Coordinates of C-alpha atoms in Angstrom, one line a residue:
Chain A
X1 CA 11.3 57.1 26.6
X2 CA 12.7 55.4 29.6
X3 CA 11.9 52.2 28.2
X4 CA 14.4 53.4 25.3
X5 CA 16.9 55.2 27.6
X6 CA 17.2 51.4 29.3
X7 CA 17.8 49.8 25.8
X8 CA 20.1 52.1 25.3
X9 CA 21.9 51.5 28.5
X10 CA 21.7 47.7 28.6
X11 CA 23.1 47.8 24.8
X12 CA 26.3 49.7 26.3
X13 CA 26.4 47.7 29.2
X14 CA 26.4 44.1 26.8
X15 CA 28.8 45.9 24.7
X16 CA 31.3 46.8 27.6
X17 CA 31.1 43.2 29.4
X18 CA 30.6 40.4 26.5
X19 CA 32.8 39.9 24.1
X20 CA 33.1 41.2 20.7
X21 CA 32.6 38.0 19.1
X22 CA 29.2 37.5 20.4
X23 CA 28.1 41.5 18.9
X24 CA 29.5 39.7 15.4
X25 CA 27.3 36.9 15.7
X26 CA 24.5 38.2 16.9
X27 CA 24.5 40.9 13.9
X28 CA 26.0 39.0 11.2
X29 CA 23.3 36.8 11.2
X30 CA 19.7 37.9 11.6
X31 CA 17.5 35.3 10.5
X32 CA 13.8 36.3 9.5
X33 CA 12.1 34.4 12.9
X34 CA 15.2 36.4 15.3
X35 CA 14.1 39.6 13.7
X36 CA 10.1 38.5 14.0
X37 CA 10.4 37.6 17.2
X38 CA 12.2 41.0 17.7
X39 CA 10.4 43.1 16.4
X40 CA 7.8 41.6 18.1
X41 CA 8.4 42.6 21.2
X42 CA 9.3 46.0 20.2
X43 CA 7.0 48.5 19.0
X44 CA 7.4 50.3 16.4
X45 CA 9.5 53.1 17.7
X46 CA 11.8 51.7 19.3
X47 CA 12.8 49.4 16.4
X48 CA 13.6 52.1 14.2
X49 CA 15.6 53.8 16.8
X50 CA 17.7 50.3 17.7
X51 CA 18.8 49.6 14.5
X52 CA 20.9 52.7 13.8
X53 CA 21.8 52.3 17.5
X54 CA 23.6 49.1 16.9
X55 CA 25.2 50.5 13.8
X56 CA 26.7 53.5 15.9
X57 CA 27.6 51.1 18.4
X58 CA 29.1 48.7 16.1
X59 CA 32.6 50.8 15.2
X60 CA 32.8 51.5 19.2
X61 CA 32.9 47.7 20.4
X62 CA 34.4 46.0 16.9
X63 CA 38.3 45.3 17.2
X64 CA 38.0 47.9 14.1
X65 CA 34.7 48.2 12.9
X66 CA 33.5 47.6 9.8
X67 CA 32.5 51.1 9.5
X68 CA 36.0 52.7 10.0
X69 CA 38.1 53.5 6.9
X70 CA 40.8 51.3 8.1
X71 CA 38.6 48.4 8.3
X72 CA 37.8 47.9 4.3
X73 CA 35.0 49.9 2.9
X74 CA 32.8 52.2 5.1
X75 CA 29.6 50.1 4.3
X76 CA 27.2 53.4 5.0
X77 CA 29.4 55.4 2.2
X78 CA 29.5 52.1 0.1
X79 CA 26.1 51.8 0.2
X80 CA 25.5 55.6 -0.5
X81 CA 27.4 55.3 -4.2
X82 CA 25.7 52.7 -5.3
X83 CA 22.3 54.5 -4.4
X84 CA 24.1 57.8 -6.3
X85 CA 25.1 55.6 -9.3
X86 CA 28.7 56.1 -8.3
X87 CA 29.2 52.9 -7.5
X88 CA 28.6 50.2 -10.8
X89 CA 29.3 46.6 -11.7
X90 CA 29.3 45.1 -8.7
X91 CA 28.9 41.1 -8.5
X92 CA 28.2 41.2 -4.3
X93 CA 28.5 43.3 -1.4
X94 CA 31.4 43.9 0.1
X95 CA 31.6 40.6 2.4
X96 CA 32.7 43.1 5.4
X97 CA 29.2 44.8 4.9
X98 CA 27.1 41.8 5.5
X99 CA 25.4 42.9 9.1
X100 CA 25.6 46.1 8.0
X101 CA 23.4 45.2 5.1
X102 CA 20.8 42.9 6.9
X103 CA 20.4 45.7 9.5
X104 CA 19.7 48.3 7.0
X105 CA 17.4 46.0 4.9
X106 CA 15.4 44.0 8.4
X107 CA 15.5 47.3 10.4
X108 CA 13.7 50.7 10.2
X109 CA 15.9 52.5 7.9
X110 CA 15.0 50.8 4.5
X111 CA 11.3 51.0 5.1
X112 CA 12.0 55.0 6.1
X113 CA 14.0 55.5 2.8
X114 CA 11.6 53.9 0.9
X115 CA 9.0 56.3 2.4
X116 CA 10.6 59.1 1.9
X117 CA 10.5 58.0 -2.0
X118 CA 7.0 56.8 -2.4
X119 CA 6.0 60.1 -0.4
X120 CA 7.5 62.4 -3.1
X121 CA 6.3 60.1 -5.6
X122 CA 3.1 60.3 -4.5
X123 CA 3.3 64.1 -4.3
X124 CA 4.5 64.1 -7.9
X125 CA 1.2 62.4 -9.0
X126 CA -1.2 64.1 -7.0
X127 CA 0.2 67.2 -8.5
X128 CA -0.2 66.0 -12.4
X129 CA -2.6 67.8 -14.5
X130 CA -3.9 64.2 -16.3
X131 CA -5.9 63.9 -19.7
X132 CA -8.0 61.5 -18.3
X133 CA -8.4 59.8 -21.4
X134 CA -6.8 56.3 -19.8
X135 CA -3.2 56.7 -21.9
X136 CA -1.4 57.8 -19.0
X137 CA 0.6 54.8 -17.3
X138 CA 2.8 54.8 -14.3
X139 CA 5.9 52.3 -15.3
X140 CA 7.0 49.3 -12.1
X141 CA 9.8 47.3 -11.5
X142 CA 9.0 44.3 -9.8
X143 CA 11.9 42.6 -7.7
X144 CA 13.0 44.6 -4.7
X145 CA 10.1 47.5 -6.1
X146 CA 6.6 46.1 -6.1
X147 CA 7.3 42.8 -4.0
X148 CA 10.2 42.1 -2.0
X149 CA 13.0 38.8 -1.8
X150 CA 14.4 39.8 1.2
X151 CA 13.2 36.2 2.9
X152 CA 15.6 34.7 -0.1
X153 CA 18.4 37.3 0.3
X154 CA 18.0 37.1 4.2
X155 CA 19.0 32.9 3.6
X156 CA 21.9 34.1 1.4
X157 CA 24.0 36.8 2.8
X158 CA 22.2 39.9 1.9
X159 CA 24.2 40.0 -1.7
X160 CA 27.2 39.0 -0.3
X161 CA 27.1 36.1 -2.1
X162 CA 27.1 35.5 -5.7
X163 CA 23.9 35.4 -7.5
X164 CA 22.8 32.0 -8.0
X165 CA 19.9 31.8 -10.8
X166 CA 18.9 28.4 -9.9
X167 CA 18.1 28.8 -6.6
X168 CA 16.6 32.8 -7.3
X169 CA 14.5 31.2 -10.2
X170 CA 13.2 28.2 -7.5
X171 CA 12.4 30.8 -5.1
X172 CA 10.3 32.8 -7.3
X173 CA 8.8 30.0 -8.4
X174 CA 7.1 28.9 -4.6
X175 CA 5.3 32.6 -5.6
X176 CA 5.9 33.8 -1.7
X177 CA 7.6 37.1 -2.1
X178 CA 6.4 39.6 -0.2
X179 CA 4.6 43.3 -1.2
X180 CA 7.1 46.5 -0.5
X181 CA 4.1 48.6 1.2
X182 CA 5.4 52.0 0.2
X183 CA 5.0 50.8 -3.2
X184 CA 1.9 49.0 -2.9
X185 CA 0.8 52.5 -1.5
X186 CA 1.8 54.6 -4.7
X187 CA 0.1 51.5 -6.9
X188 CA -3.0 52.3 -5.1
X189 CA -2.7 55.8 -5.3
X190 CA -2.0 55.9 -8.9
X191 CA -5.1 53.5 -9.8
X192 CA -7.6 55.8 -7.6
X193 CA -5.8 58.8 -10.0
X194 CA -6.3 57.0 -12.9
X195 CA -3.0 56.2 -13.7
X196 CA -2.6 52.6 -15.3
X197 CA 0.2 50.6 -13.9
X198 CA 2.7 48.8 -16.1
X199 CA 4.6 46.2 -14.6
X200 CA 8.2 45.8 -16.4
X201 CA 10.2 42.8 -15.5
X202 CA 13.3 41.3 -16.0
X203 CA 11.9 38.0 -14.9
X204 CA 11.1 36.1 -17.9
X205 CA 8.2 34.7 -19.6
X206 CA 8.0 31.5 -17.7
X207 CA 7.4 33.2 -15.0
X208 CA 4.0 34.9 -15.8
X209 CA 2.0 33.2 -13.8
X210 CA 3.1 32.7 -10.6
X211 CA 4.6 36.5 -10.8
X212 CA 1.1 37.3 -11.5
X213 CA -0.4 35.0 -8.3
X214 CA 2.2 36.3 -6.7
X215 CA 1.4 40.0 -7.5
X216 CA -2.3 39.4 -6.5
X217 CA -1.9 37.5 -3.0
X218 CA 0.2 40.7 -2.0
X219 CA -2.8 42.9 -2.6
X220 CA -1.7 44.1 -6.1
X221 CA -4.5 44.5 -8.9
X222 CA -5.6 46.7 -12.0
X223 CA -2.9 46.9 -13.9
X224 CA -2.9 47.7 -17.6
X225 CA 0.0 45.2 -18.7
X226 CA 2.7 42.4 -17.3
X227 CA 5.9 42.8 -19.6
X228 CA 8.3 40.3 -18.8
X229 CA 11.8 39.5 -20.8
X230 CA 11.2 36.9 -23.8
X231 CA 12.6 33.7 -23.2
X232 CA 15.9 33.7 -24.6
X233 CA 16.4 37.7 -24.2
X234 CA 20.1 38.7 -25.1
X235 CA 21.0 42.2 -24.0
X236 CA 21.3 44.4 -21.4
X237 CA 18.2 45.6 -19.0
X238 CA 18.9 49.1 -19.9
X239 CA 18.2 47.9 -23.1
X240 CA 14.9 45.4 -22.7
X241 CA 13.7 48.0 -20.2
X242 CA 14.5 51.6 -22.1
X243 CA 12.8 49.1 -25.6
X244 CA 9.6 48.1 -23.9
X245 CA 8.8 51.8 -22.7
X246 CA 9.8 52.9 -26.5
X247 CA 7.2 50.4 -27.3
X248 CA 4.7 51.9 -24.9
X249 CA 5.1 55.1 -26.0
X250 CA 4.8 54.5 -29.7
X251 CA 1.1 52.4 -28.8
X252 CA 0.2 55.5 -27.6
X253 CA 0.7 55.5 -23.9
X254 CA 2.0 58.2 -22.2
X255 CA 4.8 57.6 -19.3
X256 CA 4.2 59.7 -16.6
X257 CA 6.2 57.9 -14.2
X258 CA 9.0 55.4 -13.6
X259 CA 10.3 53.3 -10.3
X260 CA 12.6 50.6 -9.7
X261 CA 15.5 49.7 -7.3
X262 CA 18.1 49.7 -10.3
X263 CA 19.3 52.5 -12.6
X264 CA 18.9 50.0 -15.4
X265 CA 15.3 50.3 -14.3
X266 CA 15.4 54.1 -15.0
X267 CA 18.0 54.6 -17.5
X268 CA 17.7 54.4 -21.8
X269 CA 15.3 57.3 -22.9
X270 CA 12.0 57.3 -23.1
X271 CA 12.6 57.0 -19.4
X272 CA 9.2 58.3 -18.3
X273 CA 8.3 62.1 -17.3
X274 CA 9.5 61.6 -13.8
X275 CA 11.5 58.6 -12.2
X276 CA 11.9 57.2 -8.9
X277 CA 14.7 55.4 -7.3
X278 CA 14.3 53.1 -4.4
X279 CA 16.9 51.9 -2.0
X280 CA 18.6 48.2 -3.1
X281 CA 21.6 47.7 -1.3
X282 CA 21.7 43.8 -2.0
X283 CA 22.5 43.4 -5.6
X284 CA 23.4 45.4 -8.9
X285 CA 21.8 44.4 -12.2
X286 CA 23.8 46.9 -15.4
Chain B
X1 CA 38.4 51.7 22.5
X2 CA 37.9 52.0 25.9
X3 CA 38.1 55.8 25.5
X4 CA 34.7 55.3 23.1
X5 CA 33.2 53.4 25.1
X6 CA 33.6 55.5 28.6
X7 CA 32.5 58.4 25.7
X8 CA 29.6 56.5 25.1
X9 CA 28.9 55.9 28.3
X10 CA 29.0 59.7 29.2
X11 CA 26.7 60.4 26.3
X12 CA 24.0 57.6 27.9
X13 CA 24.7 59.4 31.2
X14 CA 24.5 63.0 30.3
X15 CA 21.3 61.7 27.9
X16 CA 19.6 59.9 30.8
X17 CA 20.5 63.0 33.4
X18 CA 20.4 66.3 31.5
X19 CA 17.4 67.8 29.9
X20 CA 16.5 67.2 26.1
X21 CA 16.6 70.6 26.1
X22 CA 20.2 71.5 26.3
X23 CA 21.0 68.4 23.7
X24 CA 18.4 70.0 20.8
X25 CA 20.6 73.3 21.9
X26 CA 23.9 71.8 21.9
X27 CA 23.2 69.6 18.7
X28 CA 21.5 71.6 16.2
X29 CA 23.5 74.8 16.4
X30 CA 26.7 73.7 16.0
X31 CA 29.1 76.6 15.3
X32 CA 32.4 76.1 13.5
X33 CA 33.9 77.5 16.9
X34 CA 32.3 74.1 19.1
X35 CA 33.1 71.9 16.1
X36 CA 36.4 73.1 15.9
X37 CA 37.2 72.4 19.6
X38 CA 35.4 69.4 19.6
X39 CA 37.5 68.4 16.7
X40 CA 40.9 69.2 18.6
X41 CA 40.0 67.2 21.3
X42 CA 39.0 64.5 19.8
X43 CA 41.3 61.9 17.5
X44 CA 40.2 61.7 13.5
X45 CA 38.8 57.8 14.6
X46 CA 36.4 59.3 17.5
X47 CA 35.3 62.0 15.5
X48 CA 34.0 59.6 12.8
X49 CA 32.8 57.4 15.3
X50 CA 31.3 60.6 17.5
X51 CA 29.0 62.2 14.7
X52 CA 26.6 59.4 13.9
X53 CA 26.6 58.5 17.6
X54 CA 25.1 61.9 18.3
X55 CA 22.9 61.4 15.5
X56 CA 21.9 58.2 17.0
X57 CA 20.9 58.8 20.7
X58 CA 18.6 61.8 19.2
X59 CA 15.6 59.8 18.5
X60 CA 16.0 58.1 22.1
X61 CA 16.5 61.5 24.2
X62 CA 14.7 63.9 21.9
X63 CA 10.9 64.0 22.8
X64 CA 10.1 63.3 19.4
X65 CA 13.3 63.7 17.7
X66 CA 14.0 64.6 14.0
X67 CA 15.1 61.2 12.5
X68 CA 11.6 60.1 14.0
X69 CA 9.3 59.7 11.3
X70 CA 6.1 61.8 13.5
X71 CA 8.3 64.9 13.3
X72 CA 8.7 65.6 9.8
X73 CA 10.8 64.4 7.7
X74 CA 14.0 61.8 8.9
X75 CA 16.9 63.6 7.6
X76 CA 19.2 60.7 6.2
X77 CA 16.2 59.3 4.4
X78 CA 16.0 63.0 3.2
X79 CA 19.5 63.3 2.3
X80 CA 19.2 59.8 0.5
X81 CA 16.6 61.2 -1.9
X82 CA 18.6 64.0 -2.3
X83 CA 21.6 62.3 -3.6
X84 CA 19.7 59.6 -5.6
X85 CA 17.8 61.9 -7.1
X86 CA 14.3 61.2 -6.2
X87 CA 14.1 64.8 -4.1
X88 CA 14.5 67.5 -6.6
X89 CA 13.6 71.3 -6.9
X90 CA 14.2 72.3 -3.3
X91 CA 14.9 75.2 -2.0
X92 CA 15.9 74.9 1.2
X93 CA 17.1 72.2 3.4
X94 CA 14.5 71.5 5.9
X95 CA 14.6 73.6 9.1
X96 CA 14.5 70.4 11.5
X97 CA 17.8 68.8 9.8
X98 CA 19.8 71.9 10.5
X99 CA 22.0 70.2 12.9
X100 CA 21.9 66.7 11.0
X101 CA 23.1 68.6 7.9
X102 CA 25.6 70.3 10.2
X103 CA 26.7 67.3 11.7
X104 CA 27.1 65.2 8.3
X105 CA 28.9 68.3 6.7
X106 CA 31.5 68.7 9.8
X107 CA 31.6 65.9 11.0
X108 CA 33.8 62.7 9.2
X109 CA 30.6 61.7 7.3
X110 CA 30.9 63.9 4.6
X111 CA 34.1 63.1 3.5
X112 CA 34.5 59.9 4.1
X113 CA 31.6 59.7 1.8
X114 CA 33.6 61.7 -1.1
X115 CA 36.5 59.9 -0.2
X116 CA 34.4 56.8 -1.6
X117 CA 33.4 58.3 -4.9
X118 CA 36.5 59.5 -5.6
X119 CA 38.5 55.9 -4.7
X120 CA 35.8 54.9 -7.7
X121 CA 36.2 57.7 -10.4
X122 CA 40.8 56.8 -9.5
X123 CA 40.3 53.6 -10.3
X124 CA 38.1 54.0 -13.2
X125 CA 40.6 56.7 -14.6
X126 CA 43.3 54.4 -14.1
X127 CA 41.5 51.8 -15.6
X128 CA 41.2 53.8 -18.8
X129 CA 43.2 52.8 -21.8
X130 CA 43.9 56.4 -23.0
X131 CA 44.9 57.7 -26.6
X132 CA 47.5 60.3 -25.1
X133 CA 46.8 62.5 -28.1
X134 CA 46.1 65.7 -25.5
X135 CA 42.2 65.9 -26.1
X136 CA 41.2 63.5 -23.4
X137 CA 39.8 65.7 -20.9
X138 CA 37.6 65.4 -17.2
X139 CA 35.3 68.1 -16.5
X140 CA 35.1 69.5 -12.9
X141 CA 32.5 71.1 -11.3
X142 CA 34.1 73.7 -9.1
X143 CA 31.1 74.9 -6.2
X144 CA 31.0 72.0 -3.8
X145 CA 33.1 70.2 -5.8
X146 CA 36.7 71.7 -6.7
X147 CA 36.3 74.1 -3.9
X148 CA 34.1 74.1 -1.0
X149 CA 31.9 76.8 0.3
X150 CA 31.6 75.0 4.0
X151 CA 32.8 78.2 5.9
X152 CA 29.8 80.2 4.0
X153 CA 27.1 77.6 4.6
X154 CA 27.8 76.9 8.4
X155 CA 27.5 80.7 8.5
X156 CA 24.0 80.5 6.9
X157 CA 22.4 77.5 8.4
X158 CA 23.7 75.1 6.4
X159 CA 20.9 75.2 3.3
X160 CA 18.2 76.0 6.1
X161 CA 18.4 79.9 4.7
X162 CA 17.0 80.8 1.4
X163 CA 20.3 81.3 -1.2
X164 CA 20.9 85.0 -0.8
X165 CA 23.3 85.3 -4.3
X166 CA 24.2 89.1 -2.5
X167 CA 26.0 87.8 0.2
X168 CA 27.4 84.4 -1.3
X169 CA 28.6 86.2 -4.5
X170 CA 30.4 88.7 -1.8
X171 CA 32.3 85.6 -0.1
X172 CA 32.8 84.1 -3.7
X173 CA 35.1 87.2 -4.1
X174 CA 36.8 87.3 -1.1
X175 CA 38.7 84.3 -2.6
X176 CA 39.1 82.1 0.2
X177 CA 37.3 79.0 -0.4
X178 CA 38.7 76.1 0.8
X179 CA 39.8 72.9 -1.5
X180 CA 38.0 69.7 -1.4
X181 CA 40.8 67.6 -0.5
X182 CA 39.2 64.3 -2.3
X183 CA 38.5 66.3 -5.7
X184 CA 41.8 67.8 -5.5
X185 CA 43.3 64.2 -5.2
X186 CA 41.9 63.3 -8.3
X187 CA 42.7 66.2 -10.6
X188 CA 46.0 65.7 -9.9
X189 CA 45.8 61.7 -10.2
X190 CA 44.6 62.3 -13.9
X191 CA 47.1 65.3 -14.9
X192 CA 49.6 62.8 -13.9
X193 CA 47.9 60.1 -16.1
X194 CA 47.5 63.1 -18.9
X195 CA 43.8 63.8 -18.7
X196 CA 43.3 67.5 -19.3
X197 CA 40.8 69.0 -16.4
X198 CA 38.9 71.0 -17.8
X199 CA 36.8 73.4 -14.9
X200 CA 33.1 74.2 -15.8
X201 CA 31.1 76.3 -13.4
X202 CA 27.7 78.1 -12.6
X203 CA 29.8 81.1 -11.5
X204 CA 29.6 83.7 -14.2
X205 CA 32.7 85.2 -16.0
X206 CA 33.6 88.6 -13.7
X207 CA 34.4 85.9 -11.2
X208 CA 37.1 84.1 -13.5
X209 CA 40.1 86.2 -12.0
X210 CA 38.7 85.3 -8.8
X211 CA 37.6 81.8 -8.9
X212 CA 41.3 81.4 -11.0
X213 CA 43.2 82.6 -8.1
X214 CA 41.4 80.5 -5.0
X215 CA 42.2 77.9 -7.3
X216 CA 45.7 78.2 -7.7
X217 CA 45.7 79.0 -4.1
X218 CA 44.5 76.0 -3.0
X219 CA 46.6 73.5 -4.8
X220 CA 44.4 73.2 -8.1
X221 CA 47.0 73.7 -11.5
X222 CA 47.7 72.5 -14.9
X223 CA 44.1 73.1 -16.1
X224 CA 43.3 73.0 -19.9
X225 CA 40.0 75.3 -19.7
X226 CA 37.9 77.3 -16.9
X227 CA 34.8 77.6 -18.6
X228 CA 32.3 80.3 -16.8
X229 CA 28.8 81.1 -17.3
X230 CA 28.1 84.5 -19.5
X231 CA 27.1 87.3 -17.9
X232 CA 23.5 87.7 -18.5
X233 CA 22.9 84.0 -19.6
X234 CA 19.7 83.0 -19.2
X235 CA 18.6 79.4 -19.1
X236 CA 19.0 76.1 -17.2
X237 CA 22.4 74.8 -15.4
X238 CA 21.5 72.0 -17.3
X239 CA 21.5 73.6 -20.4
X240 CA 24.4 75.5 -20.0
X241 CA 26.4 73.1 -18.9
X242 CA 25.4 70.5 -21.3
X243 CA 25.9 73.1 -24.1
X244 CA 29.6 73.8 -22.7
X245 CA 30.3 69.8 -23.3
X246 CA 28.7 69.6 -26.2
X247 CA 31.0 72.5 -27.5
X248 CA 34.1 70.9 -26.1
X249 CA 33.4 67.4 -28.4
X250 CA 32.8 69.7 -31.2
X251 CA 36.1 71.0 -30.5
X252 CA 37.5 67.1 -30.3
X253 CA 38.0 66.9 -27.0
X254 CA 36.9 63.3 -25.7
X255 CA 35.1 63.9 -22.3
X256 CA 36.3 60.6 -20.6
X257 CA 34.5 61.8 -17.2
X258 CA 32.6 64.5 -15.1
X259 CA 32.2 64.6 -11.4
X260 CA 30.3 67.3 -9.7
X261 CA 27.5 67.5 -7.1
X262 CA 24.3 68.5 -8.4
X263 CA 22.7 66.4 -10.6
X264 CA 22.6 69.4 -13.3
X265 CA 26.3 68.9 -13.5
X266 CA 26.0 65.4 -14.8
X267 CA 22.7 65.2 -16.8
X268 CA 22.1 66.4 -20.2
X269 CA 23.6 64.8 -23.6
X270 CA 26.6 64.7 -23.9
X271 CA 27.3 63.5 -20.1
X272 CA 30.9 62.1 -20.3
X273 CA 32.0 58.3 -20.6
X274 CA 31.1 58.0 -17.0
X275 CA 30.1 60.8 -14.2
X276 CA 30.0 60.7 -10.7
X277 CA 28.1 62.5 -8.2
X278 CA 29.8 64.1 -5.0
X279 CA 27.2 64.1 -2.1
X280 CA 25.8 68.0 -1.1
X281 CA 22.6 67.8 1.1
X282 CA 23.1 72.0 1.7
X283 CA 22.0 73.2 -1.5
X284 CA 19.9 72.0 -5.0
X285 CA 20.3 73.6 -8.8
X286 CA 17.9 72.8 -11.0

């Protein structure tokens, strides 16, 4: 506790004496190895209690503060409607929200939303009465749900800058995204249950295979089926997504459950008995 | 911004000096009386700036602290899955986030996070290319949305006390509910563009005269319908309300949007060209 108290202290101290500039630098742009090396030194407490802490402290030391109203968008209330659906068609974040962003996504508070989600999920499941007779599947997203690009969005802005499907599609390609372990949790859960996963893509065909290797390395295995968008697919996800589940359905699976970072992931009856939305600040797919 | 920063400094001091005890006392009971007085001392900007500060340094004074994910639940990750959906069927807010839920509520969080909807549901309407035949109508929740019940709920814990309908039907009648000054922008933003509002409540029809009056009261007129619940209806908010919109197409009105802020507001064919959702982390109808 003391150790914190002193954080807390030497952050007011830095913020009273250095310049602003320095704060904007210095939380503009967390790269991945600054937030490693971080996090390394901090346990795990006091990492989620800094990052809210520099948020708070933000507004006080910024010449406005990309939090006050007069400032642009108030990036917490921003991010807040888009997780409420309020907020739709957006191409980027709000360039203003940038640090706000990377903090969110690098710090505690993502991993604690997404926990808070996975938990009721995984309360929701435990509390089915299944059939048992292996037609009950469990329906996941993939990108920013089962495995994470936040080393690719961390390199380009955290959505503040325009989607760029060349350099996305090369990315995915190296195979080297990482597992969201609240997810991986309920995936494990749910197989142990007797749920069958169903992963339910918008990456496309081509990318079966390494999404698949990719899947594996990250400790993912055991599920029923890999749908990914045809080559070629024109039309909205709302309506690839909301079609495959029809097509589930009238195989004779069952959809028990439903969880993705995007409402087009959740959206389009059948959506699945119960559905699940996880935080994704960093982009918007309709 | 010096002033924030000696009040920041103050807080580290007080927080490094003082016992947790008398923070956990002074920040989860937070009566309108100390939030009023706080409120008059302090400038709109601090107040904002103020609030999530608090909500900050608990974690790093409390000896646990309720945002810390060993004692229970972290209340913005709560709040989160409220909002998005993911939390649902609660009945009370959880006792530990009495004075985050307090805070958020009384504090510049809350409305600044309304404010942001709002901003988005203007600019849609006045994005809309509109018939101006007289049967393009917006349907408003009233409870939490028209009208707020704030001075009730900070009387009652905030959500933290089971919903007594005794004593809230008994301050429904007294009348003196106090606009919600966002909503109220935009019903009058859309009677000016010549979309009808059209009211559509859970409150049931011996509190029409009532409910009419607080409205008119508080700045609400020009209304084409206040639709109430029966007396004696039985039956989900969701199919009530639902039924009410479906009744209103029949009648050819075009519902070009619906804002309210429970989810049982919005969902439930037909919904309304587009709805939005205000936040509300005090109370949940299912």
């Amino acid at each position: 506790m003391a150790k914190l108290v002193a954080l807390l202290v030497a952050l007011v101290a830095a913020a009273g004496s250095s310049s602003c500039a320095a704060w904007e630098l210095s939380i503009r742009m967390p790269t991945a190895r600054a937030v490693e090396e971080a996090a390394a030194r901090l346990d795990d407490e006091i990492r989620d209690a800094a990052a809210p802490l520099i948020h708070a402290l933000r507004p006080l030391v910024g010449s406005a503060g990309e939090l006050g109203r007069r400032a642009g968008v108030p990036c917490d209330s921003w991010r807040l409607a888009v997780e409420a659906y309020n907020k739709r068609d957006w191409k980027t974040v709000p360039a203003s929200c940038e640090g706000y962003v990377g903090h969110y996504m690098l710090g505690g508070h993502y991993r604690r939303d997404s926990r808070v989600v996975v938990d009721e999920a995984v309360a929701y499941a435990e509390g089915l009465e299944l059939a048992g007779n292996g037609r009950e599947v469990w329906v996941f997203d993939i990108d920013e749900t089962s495995l994470s690009n936040l080393p690719y969005y961390a390199e380009h802005g955290f959505g503040t800058e325009p989607f760029n499907a060349t350099s996305f599609n090369a990315y995915v390609m190296e195979g080297s995204a990482v597992a969201l372990p609240e997810t991986r949790r309920l995936f494990r859960k749910l197989v142990s249950l007797g749920v069958k996963p169903v992963f339910l893509t918008g990456r496309s065909e081509d990318q079966r295979a390494i999404t698949s290797a990719n899947l594996r390395r990250q400790g993912y295995s055991g599920w029923e089926k890999l749908l990914l968008k045809p080559i070629g697919f024109k039309g909205t996800a709302i309506g690839f997504k909301s079609g495959e589940r029809r097509k589930l359905q009238d195989a004779g699976y069952v959809i028990v459950g439903n969880i993705g970072d995007q409402w087009s992931d959740i959206l389009g009856a059948p959506e699945g008995a119960r559905t699940f939305k996880l935080p994704d600040p960093m982009y918007y797919i309709g």
